[in-house]
Amino acid sequence: MAYNLLKGKKGIIFGALDEKSIAWKTALRCHEEGAQLVLTNAPVALRMGEINKLAEAVNAPVIGADVTNMDDLKKLFEESMKHFGGGIDFILHSIGMSLNVRKGKSYTEIDYEWNKKTLDISSMSLHRVLRTAWDMDALTEGASVVALTYIAAQRTFPDYNEMADAKALLESVTRSFGYYYGVKKKVRVNTVSQSPTRTTAGSGVKGFDGFISYAEKMSPLGNASADQCADYCVTLFSDLTKMVTMQNLFHDGGFSFTGVTEAVINQMEK
């Protein structure tokens, strides 16, 4: 059901890879709620061609951008504002990449050059996005920026590897830049800490099926789906959450505040 929560709003969605991705589903929900969109991803992701299906569905242009390249980001914002005929009301940052995870390096043996790329792409890219928007005065008064994170930023999940560090840094950037942007222009900057979700990127983490099964048993409401995360992002982009900023918002069915559940105990006693 649509509520016209984003009627008249304009936003950029980073990271829609395929139909499984949260960014993809969020773009669809934003469109349903009346928003105009620009879709963007790294050039290598664009070559897969999947995003063109989404672009057609939500009537949005696709503008490629390397989030580690300030010139690319400047061009993205310039073209987006030209397309919209004005400023940008919301941004979704759904970006993460780890060469160490892809290559099977354990946390105690990470390649530090790869680690720099992980932090650059997965975390500091948010700073670059915000910095570009700041320098260009691209965001409207009271705009909303949401980045996707995971509870491994606070708790140890061994197989999540260096991405835990990356998410911790991402959340720190959110708080720090969120302060400055709030003072300057009432812009809200938050992270959503989502349940483990079967996306193409998430499935690359070792033991991911175990992550999902354990979280399901540990969450009073069960795991939050990608579609439900999209719904939550819509509320954060809307005018209903004007006073929410610099927060790490858990969207995980209660997992983050549950010590143990009967289902987990029963499983252990088998």
Coordinates of C-alpha atoms in Angstrom, one line a residue:
M1 CA 0.0 0.0 0.0
A2 CA 1.3 3.5 -0.9
Y3 CA 0.8 6.5 1.3
N4 CA 2.4 9.3 -0.9
L5 CA 5.0 9.8 1.8
L6 CA 7.6 10.9 -0.7
K7 CA 5.3 12.8 -3.1
G8 CA 7.3 15.6 -4.8
K9 CA 10.6 14.4 -3.3
K10 CA 13.8 13.7 -5.3
G11 CA 16.5 11.2 -4.3
I12 CA 19.6 9.3 -5.4
I13 CA 19.9 5.6 -4.7
F14 CA 23.4 4.2 -4.5
G15 CA 24.1 0.5 -4.9
A16 CA 21.1 -1.2 -6.6
L17 CA 22.8 -4.3 -8.0
D18 CA 20.0 -6.7 -8.7
E19 CA 16.5 -7.7 -7.6
K20 CA 17.8 -9.1 -4.3
S21 CA 19.5 -5.9 -3.2
I22 CA 18.0 -3.7 -0.5
A23 CA 18.8 -0.6 -2.7
W24 CA 16.8 -2.1 -5.5
K25 CA 13.7 -2.7 -3.3
T26 CA 14.1 0.7 -1.7
A27 CA 14.1 2.4 -5.2
L28 CA 10.8 0.6 -6.0
R29 CA 9.2 1.6 -2.7
C30 CA 10.3 5.2 -3.1
H31 CA 8.8 5.3 -6.6
E32 CA 5.6 3.9 -5.3
E33 CA 5.5 6.6 -2.6
G34 CA 5.8 9.3 -5.3
A35 CA 9.5 10.1 -5.4
Q36 CA 11.6 10.9 -8.5
L37 CA 14.9 9.0 -8.6
V38 CA 18.3 8.9 -10.0
L39 CA 20.1 5.5 -9.8
T40 CA 23.8 5.1 -9.5
N41 CA 26.4 2.4 -9.1
A42 CA 30.1 1.7 -9.9
P43 CA 30.9 1.3 -13.6
V44 CA 31.7 -2.4 -13.1
A45 CA 28.3 -2.9 -11.7
L46 CA 26.6 -1.0 -14.5
R47 CA 28.2 -3.4 -17.0
M48 CA 26.1 -6.2 -15.5
G49 CA 23.1 -4.5 -17.1
E50 CA 20.6 -5.5 -14.3
I51 CA 20.1 -1.9 -13.1
N52 CA 18.5 -0.9 -16.5
K53 CA 15.5 -3.1 -15.6
L54 CA 15.1 -1.1 -12.4
A55 CA 15.6 2.2 -14.2
E56 CA 12.7 1.4 -16.5
A57 CA 10.5 0.3 -13.7
V58 CA 11.0 3.5 -11.7
N59 CA 11.5 5.9 -14.7
A60 CA 14.9 7.0 -13.6
P61 CA 18.2 7.8 -15.3
V62 CA 21.3 5.7 -14.5
I63 CA 24.4 7.8 -13.8
G64 CA 27.6 5.8 -13.2
A65 CA 29.9 7.0 -10.4
D66 CA 33.0 5.6 -8.7
V67 CA 32.4 6.6 -5.1
T68 CA 36.2 6.8 -4.4
N69 CA 36.5 9.5 -7.1
M70 CA 35.4 13.1 -6.2
D71 CA 35.2 14.1 -9.9
D72 CA 32.7 11.3 -10.5
L73 CA 30.6 12.3 -7.5
K74 CA 30.6 15.9 -8.5
K75 CA 29.4 14.9 -12.0
L76 CA 26.7 12.7 -10.4
F77 CA 25.3 15.5 -8.3
E78 CA 25.5 18.0 -11.2
E79 CA 23.6 15.7 -13.5
S80 CA 21.1 14.7 -10.8
M81 CA 20.3 18.3 -10.0
K82 CA 19.9 19.1 -13.7
H83 CA 17.6 16.2 -14.1
F84 CA 15.5 17.1 -11.0
G85 CA 15.6 20.8 -11.7
G86 CA 16.7 21.6 -8.2
G87 CA 18.1 20.1 -5.0
I88 CA 18.1 16.6 -3.6
D89 CA 15.8 15.5 -0.8
F90 CA 17.2 12.1 0.1
I91 CA 20.1 9.7 -0.5
L92 CA 20.4 6.0 0.1
H93 CA 24.0 4.8 0.6
S94 CA 24.0 1.0 0.1
I95 CA 27.6 0.3 -0.7
G96 CA 30.1 -2.3 0.6
M97 CA 33.0 -4.3 -0.7
S98 CA 35.7 -6.3 0.8
L99 CA 38.5 -7.9 -1.2
N100 CA 39.8 -9.8 1.9
V101 CA 36.4 -11.4 2.3
R102 CA 36.2 -12.2 -1.4
K103 CA 39.7 -13.7 -1.3
G104 CA 39.1 -15.7 1.9
K105 CA 41.6 -13.9 4.0
S106 CA 40.9 -14.3 7.7
Y107 CA 40.8 -11.2 9.9
T108 CA 44.2 -12.0 11.5
E109 CA 45.8 -12.2 8.0
I110 CA 44.2 -9.4 6.1
D111 CA 46.0 -7.8 3.3
Y112 CA 46.4 -4.1 4.3
E113 CA 46.3 -2.7 0.8
W114 CA 43.0 -4.5 0.2
N115 CA 41.8 -3.3 3.6
K116 CA 42.4 0.3 2.5
K117 CA 40.1 -0.3 -0.5
T118 CA 37.5 -1.8 1.8
L119 CA 37.4 1.2 4.1
D120 CA 37.6 3.6 1.2
I121 CA 34.6 2.0 -0.7
S122 CA 32.5 0.8 2.2
S123 CA 32.9 3.7 4.7
M124 CA 34.7 6.8 3.5
S125 CA 32.6 6.8 0.4
L126 CA 29.8 8.1 2.6
H127 CA 32.0 11.0 3.7
R128 CA 32.8 11.7 0.1
V129 CA 29.1 11.7 -0.9
L130 CA 28.3 14.1 2.0
R131 CA 31.3 16.3 1.3
T132 CA 30.4 16.6 -2.4
A133 CA 26.8 17.5 -1.5
W134 CA 28.0 19.9 1.1
D135 CA 30.4 21.7 -1.2
M136 CA 27.8 21.9 -4.0
D137 CA 24.9 22.8 -1.6
A138 CA 23.1 19.9 -3.3
L139 CA 20.8 18.8 -0.5
T140 CA 17.6 20.6 0.4
E141 CA 16.7 22.0 3.8
G142 CA 15.8 19.0 6.0
A143 CA 17.0 16.4 3.5
S144 CA 17.6 12.8 4.7
V145 CA 20.6 10.5 4.1
V146 CA 20.5 6.8 5.1
A147 CA 23.4 4.4 5.0
L148 CA 23.0 0.6 5.5
T149 CA 25.1 -1.1 8.2
Y150 CA 25.1 -4.3 10.4
I151 CA 25.4 -5.1 14.1
A152 CA 28.9 -6.5 13.6
A153 CA 30.0 -2.9 14.0
Q154 CA 29.2 -3.4 17.7
R155 CA 29.5 -7.1 18.3
T156 CA 32.0 -9.7 17.1
F157 CA 30.9 -12.0 14.2
P158 CA 34.2 -13.6 13.2
D159 CA 33.4 -14.4 9.6
Y160 CA 32.2 -10.9 9.0
N161 CA 35.8 -10.1 9.0
E162 CA 37.1 -6.6 8.1
M163 CA 33.6 -5.4 7.1
A164 CA 32.9 -5.1 10.9
D165 CA 35.6 -2.4 11.0
A166 CA 34.2 -0.8 7.9
K167 CA 30.7 -0.6 9.3
A168 CA 32.0 0.9 12.6
L169 CA 33.7 3.6 10.6
L170 CA 30.6 4.1 8.5
E171 CA 28.5 4.7 11.6
S172 CA 31.1 7.1 12.9
V173 CA 31.0 9.2 9.7
T174 CA 27.3 9.3 10.1
R175 CA 27.4 10.8 13.5
S176 CA 30.2 13.2 12.8
F177 CA 29.0 14.5 9.4
G178 CA 25.4 14.4 10.7
Y179 CA 26.3 16.9 13.4
Y180 CA 27.7 19.4 10.9
Y181 CA 25.0 18.9 8.3
G182 CA 22.3 19.2 11.0
V183 CA 23.6 22.5 12.2
K184 CA 24.1 23.8 8.6
K185 CA 20.9 22.8 7.0
K186 CA 18.8 20.5 9.2
V187 CA 19.9 17.5 7.1
R188 CA 19.4 14.2 8.8
V189 CA 22.1 11.5 8.5
N190 CA 21.4 8.0 9.9
T191 CA 22.4 4.4 9.6
V192 CA 20.0 1.4 9.5
S193 CA 21.4 -1.7 11.0
Q194 CA 19.5 -4.4 9.1
S195 CA 19.0 -8.1 9.8
P196 CA 21.3 -10.4 7.8
T197 CA 19.6 -10.4 4.4
R198 CA 20.0 -12.7 1.4
T199 CA 21.5 -10.2 -1.1
T200 CA 24.2 -11.0 -3.7
A201 CA 26.8 -9.1 -1.6
G202 CA 25.7 -10.5 1.8
S203 CA 25.8 -14.1 0.5
G204 CA 29.6 -13.7 -0.1
V205 CA 30.3 -13.8 3.6
K206 CA 31.5 -17.2 4.9
G207 CA 28.8 -19.0 7.0
F208 CA 26.1 -16.6 5.9
D209 CA 23.4 -19.2 6.1
G210 CA 24.4 -19.7 9.7
F211 CA 24.1 -16.0 10.3
I212 CA 20.6 -15.9 9.0
S213 CA 19.4 -19.0 10.9
Y214 CA 20.9 -17.9 14.2
A215 CA 19.4 -14.4 13.9
E216 CA 16.0 -15.8 13.0
K217 CA 16.1 -17.8 16.3
M218 CA 17.4 -14.9 18.3
S219 CA 14.9 -12.3 17.0
P220 CA 11.4 -12.1 18.7
L221 CA 9.9 -10.8 15.5
G222 CA 12.2 -12.9 13.2
N223 CA 14.6 -11.4 10.6
A224 CA 13.6 -8.2 8.8
S225 CA 13.3 -8.8 5.1
A226 CA 14.8 -6.5 2.4
D227 CA 11.3 -5.3 1.5
Q228 CA 10.7 -4.4 5.1
C229 CA 14.0 -2.5 5.2
A230 CA 12.9 -0.6 2.1
D231 CA 9.7 0.4 4.0
Y232 CA 11.8 1.6 6.9
C233 CA 14.0 3.7 4.7
V234 CA 11.0 5.3 3.2
T235 CA 9.9 6.5 6.6
L236 CA 13.4 8.0 7.2
F237 CA 13.2 9.8 3.9
S238 CA 9.8 11.2 4.7
D239 CA 8.8 14.2 6.7
L240 CA 7.6 12.0 9.5
T241 CA 11.1 11.7 10.9
K242 CA 12.3 15.3 10.8
M243 CA 14.0 15.1 14.2
V244 CA 15.9 11.8 13.8
T245 CA 19.5 12.2 13.0
M246 CA 23.0 10.8 13.9
Q247 CA 21.4 7.5 14.9
N248 CA 22.2 3.9 14.3
L249 CA 18.7 2.5 14.0
F250 CA 18.3 -1.3 14.5
H251 CA 15.9 -2.9 12.0
D252 CA 16.4 -6.5 13.1
G253 CA 13.3 -7.9 14.7
G254 CA 14.6 -7.3 18.2
F255 CA 17.9 -9.2 17.7
S256 CA 20.1 -6.3 18.9
F257 CA 18.5 -6.3 22.4
T258 CA 17.8 -10.0 23.0
G259 CA 20.2 -12.0 25.3
V260 CA 18.9 -15.4 24.5
T261 CA 15.6 -17.0 23.3
E262 CA 13.8 -20.2 24.0
A263 CA 14.4 -21.3 20.4
V264 CA 18.2 -21.0 20.8
I265 CA 18.2 -22.8 24.1
N266 CA 16.2 -25.6 22.7
Q267 CA 18.6 -25.9 19.7
M268 CA 21.6 -26.1 22.1
E269 CA 20.0 -28.8 24.2
K270 CA 19.3 -31.1 21.3

